[in-house]
mmCIF file of C-alpha atoms in Angstrom:
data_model
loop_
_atom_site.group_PDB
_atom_site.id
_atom_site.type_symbol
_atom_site.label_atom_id
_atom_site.label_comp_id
_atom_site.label_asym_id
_atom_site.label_seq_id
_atom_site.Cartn_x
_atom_site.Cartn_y
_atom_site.Cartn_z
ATOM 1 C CA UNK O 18 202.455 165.344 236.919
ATOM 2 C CA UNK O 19 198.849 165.989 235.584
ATOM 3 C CA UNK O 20 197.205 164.984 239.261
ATOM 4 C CA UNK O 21 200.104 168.014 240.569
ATOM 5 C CA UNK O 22 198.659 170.312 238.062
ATOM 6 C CA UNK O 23 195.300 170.033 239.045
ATOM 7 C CA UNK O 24 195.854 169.821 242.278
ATOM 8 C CA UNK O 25 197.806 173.799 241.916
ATOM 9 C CA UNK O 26 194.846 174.924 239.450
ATOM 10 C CA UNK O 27 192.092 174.193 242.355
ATOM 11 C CA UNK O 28 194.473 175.645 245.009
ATOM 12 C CA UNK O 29 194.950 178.596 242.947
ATOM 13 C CA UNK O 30 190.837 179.055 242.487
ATOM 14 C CA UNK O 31 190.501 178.409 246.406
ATOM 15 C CA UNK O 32 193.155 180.859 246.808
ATOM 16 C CA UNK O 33 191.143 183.672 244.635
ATOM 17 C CA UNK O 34 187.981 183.107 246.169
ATOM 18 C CA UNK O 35 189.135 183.116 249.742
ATOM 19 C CA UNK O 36 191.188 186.380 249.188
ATOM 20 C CA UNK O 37 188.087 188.254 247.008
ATOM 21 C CA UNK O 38 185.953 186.966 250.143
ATOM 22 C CA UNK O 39 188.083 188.576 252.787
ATOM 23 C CA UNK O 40 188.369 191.579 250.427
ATOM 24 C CA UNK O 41 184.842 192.185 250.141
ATOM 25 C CA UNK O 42 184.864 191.537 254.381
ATOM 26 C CA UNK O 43 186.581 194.034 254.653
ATOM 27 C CA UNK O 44 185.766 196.762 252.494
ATOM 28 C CA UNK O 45 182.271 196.440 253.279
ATOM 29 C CA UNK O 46 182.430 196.530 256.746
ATOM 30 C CA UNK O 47 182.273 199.861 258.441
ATOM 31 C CA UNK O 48 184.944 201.169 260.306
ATOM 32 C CA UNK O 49 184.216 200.976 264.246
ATOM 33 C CA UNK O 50 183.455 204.466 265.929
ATOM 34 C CA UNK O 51 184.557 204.245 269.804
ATOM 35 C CA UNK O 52 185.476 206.595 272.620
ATOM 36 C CA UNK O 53 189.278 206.027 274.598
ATOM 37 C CA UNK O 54 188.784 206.682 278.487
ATOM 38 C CA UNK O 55 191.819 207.014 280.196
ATOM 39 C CA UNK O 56 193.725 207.682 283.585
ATOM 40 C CA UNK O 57 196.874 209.886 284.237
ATOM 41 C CA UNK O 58 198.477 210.823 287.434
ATOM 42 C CA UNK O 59 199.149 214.253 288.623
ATOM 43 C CA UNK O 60 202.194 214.098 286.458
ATOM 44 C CA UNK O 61 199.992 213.663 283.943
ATOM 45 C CA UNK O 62 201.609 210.105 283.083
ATOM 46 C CA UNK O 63 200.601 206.838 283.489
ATOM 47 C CA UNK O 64 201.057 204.801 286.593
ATOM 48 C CA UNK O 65 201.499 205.871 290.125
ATOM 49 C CA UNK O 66 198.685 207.150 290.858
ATOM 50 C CA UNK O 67 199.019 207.566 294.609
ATOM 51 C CA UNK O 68 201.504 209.193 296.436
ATOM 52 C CA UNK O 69 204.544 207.331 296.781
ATOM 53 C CA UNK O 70 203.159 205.108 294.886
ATOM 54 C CA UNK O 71 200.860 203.377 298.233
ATOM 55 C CA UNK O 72 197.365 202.831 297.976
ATOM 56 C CA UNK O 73 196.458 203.161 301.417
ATOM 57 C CA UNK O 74 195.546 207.102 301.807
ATOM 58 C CA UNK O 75 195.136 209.011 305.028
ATOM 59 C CA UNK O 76 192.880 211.300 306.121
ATOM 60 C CA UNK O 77 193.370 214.914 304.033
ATOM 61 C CA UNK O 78 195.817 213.782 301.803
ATOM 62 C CA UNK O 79 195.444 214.842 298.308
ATOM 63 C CA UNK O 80 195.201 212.560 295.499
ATOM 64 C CA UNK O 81 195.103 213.990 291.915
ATOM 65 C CA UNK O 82 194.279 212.535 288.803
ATOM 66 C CA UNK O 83 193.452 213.183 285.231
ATOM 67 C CA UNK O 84 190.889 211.608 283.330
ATOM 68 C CA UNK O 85 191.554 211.497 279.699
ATOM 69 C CA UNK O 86 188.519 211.026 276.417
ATOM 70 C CA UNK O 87 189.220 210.706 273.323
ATOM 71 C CA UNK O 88 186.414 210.461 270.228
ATOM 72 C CA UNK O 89 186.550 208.689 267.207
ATOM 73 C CA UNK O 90 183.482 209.090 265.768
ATOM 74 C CA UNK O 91 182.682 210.765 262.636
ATOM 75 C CA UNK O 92 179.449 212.469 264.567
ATOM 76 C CA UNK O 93 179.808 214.805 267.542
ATOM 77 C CA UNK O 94 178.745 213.608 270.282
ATOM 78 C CA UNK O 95 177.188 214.840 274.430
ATOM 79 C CA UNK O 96 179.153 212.590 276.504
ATOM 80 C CA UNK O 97 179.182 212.848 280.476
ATOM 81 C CA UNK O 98 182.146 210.794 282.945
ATOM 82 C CA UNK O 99 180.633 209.733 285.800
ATOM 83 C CA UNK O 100 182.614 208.982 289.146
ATOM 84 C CA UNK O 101 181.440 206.900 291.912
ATOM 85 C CA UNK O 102 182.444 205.694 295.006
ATOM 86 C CA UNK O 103 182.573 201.446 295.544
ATOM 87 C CA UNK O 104 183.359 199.155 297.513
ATOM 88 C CA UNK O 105 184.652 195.318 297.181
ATOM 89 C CA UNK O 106 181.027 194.016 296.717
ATOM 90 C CA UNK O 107 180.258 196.836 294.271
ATOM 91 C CA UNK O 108 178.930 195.804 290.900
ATOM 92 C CA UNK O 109 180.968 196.713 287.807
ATOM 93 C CA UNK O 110 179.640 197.943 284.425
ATOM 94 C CA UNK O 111 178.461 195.145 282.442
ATOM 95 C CA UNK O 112 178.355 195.759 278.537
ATOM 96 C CA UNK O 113 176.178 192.313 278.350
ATOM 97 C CA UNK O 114 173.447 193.227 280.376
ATOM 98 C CA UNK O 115 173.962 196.674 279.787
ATOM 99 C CA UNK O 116 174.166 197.736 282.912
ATOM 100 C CA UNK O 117 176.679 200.759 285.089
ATOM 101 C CA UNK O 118 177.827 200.182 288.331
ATOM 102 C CA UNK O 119 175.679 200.420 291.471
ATOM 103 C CA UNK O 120 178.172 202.504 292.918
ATOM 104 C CA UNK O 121 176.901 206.189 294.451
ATOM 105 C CA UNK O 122 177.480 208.602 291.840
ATOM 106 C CA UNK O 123 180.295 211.692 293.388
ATOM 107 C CA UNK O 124 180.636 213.864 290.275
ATOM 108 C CA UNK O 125 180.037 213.872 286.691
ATOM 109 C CA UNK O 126 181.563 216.151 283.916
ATOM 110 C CA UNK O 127 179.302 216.898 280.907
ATOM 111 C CA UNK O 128 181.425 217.866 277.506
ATOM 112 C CA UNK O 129 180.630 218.062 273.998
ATOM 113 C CA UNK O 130 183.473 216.161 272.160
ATOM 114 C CA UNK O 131 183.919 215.611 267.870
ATOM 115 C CA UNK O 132 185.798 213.491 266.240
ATOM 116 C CA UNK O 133 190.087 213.083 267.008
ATOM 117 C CA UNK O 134 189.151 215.027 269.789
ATOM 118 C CA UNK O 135 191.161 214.466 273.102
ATOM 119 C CA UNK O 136 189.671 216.670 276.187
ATOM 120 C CA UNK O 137 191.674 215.945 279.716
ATOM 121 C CA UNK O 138 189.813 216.445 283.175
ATOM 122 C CA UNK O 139 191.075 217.444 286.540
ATOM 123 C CA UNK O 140 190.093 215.247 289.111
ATOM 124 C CA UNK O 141 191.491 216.225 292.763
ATOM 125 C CA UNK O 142 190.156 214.487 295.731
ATOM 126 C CA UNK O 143 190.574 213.537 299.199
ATOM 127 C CA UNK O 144 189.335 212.347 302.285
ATOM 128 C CA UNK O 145 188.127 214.681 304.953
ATOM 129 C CA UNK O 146 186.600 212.491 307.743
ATOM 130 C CA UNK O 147 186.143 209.041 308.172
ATOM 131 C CA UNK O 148 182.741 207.611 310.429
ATOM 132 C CA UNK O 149 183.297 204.118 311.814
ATOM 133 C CA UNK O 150 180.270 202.272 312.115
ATOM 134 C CA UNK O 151 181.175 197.953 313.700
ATOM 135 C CA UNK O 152 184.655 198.573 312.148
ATOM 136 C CA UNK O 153 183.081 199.618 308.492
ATOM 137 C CA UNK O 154 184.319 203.001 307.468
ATOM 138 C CA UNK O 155 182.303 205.595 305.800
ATOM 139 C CA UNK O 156 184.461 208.491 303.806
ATOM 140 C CA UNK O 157 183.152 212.137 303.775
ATOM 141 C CA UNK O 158 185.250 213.381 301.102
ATOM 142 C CA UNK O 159 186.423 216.616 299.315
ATOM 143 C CA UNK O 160 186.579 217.139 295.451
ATOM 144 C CA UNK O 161 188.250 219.623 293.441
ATOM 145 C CA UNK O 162 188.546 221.960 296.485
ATOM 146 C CA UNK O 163 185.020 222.321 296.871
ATOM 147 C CA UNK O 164 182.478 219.894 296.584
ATOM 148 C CA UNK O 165 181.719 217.926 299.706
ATOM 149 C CA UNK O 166 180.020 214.454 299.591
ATOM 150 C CA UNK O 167 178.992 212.366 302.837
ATOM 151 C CA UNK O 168 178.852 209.050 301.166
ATOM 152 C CA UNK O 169 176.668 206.920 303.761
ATOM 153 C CA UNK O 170 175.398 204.418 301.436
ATOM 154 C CA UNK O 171 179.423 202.729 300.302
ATOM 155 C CA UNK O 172 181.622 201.820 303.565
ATOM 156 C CA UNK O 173 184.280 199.336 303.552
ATOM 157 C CA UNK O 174 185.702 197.171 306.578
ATOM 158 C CA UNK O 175 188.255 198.141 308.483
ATOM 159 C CA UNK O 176 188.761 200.654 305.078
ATOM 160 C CA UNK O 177 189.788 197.912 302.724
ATOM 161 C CA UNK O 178 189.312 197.515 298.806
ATOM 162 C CA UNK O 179 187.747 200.811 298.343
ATOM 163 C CA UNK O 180 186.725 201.799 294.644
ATOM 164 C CA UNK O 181 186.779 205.040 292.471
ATOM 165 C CA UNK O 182 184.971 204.328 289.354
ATOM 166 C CA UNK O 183 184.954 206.687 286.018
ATOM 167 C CA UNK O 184 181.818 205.326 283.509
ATOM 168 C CA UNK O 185 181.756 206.965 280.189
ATOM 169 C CA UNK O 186 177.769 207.771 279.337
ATOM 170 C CA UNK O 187 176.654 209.229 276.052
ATOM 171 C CA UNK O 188 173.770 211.123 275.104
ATOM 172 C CA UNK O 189 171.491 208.863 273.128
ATOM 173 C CA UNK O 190 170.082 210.448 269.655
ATOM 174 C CA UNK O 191 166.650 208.723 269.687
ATOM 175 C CA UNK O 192 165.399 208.315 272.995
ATOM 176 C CA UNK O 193 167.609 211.865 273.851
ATOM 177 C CA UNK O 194 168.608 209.865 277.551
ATOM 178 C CA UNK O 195 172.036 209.167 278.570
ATOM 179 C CA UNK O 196 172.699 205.061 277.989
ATOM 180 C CA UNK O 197 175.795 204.088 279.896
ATOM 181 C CA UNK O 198 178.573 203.288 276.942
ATOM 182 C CA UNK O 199 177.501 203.755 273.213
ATOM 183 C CA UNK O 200 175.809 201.556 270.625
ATOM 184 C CA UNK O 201 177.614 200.565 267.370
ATOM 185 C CA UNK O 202 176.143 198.426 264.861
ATOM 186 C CA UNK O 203 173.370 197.652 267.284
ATOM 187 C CA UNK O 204 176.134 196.485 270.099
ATOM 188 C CA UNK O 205 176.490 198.115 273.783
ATOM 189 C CA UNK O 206 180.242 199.154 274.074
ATOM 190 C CA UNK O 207 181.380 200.290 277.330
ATOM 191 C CA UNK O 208 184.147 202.245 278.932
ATOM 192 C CA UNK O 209 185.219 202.814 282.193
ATOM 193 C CA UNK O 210 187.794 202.712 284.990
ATOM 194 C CA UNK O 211 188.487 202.151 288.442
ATOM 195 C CA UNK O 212 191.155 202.446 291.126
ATOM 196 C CA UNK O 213 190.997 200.229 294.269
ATOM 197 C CA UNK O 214 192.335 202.012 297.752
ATOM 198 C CA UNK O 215 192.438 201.642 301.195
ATOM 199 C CA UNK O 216 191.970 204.064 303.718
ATOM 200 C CA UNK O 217 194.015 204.149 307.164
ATOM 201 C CA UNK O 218 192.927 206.504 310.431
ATOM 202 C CA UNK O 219 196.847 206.653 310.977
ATOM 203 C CA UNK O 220 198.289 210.477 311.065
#
């Protein structure tokens, strides 16, 4: 009975320490700041996000999206979404080395956002002309009814596995350059999207 007693009095002082340890944990650790990126389809819902729901797109059809930010950080902050055209080879954001994606930059928004702040973007694209170079094709594309990009340096074979990429950058406060992501507690955090297609020469 005594060896019982003692054995509930220690498990009783283990049990106070490791509770006033997670406590303190806990109430001393700062609550995370970090951005939401998000994709919606022209519904503005999630899913689908092609029509009829295929990923293979033909020349001059329309694909719109919304691209969705939301802040939680106490601080304002400058924060531009950068899209860019990939390909299957194409290098994805890498919070580790800190680095974006080599894709070729299409279009970038710039927006001041502050804190439970939600701003939604417009994104309508599509493909005007395709260039066929040894069975790789090369997209010159519209967006939002009037920007026109000849991307030469992304093509894909035979128009497979395609990329559009959205990178969130933010303004940084020290060096006053945009850093791909955002730093918290001396940690890269980075956001960002992508949608894979395929592009046919079919009418």
């Amino acid at each position: 009975m005594k060896l019982n007693k003692n054995f509930l009095t220690l498990f009783i002082i283990v049990l106070i320490i490791y509770s006033a340890f997670a406590y303190l944990s806990l109430t001393n650790r700062p609550a995370e700041e970090f951005f939401v990126l998000s994709m919606l389809n022209q519904e503005k819902k999630a899913g689908e996000f092609f029509p009829n729901n295929n990923s293979t797109i033909k020349i001059n059809e329309k694909i719109v999206w919304y691209i969705s930010i939301a802040s939680y950080f106490r601080t304002p902050k400058v924060v531009k979404i950068v899209v860019k055209l990939g390909n299957n080879e194409t290098i994805v954001p890498n919070s580790t080395l800190g680095t974006p994606s080599n894709g070729t930059e299409l279009y970038n928004w710039l927006i001041y956002i502050t804190y439970g702040e939600t701003k939604l973007f417009y994104f309508e694209w599509e493909i005007l002309d395709v260039k066929m170079i040894n069975e790789t094709y090369y997209l010159k594309l519209q967006l939002n009814q009037s920007i026109i990009v000849d991307v030469n340096q992304v093509g894909a074979f035979k128009g497979k596995n395609f990329r559009m990429i959205f990178e969130l950058w933010t303004l940084d406060p020290t060096t006053q350059k945009f850093i791909i992501g955002w730093n918290f507690q001396q940690q890269l955090r980075i956001a960002w999207l992508q949608q894979k297609f395929n592009v046919t020469l079919e009418k």
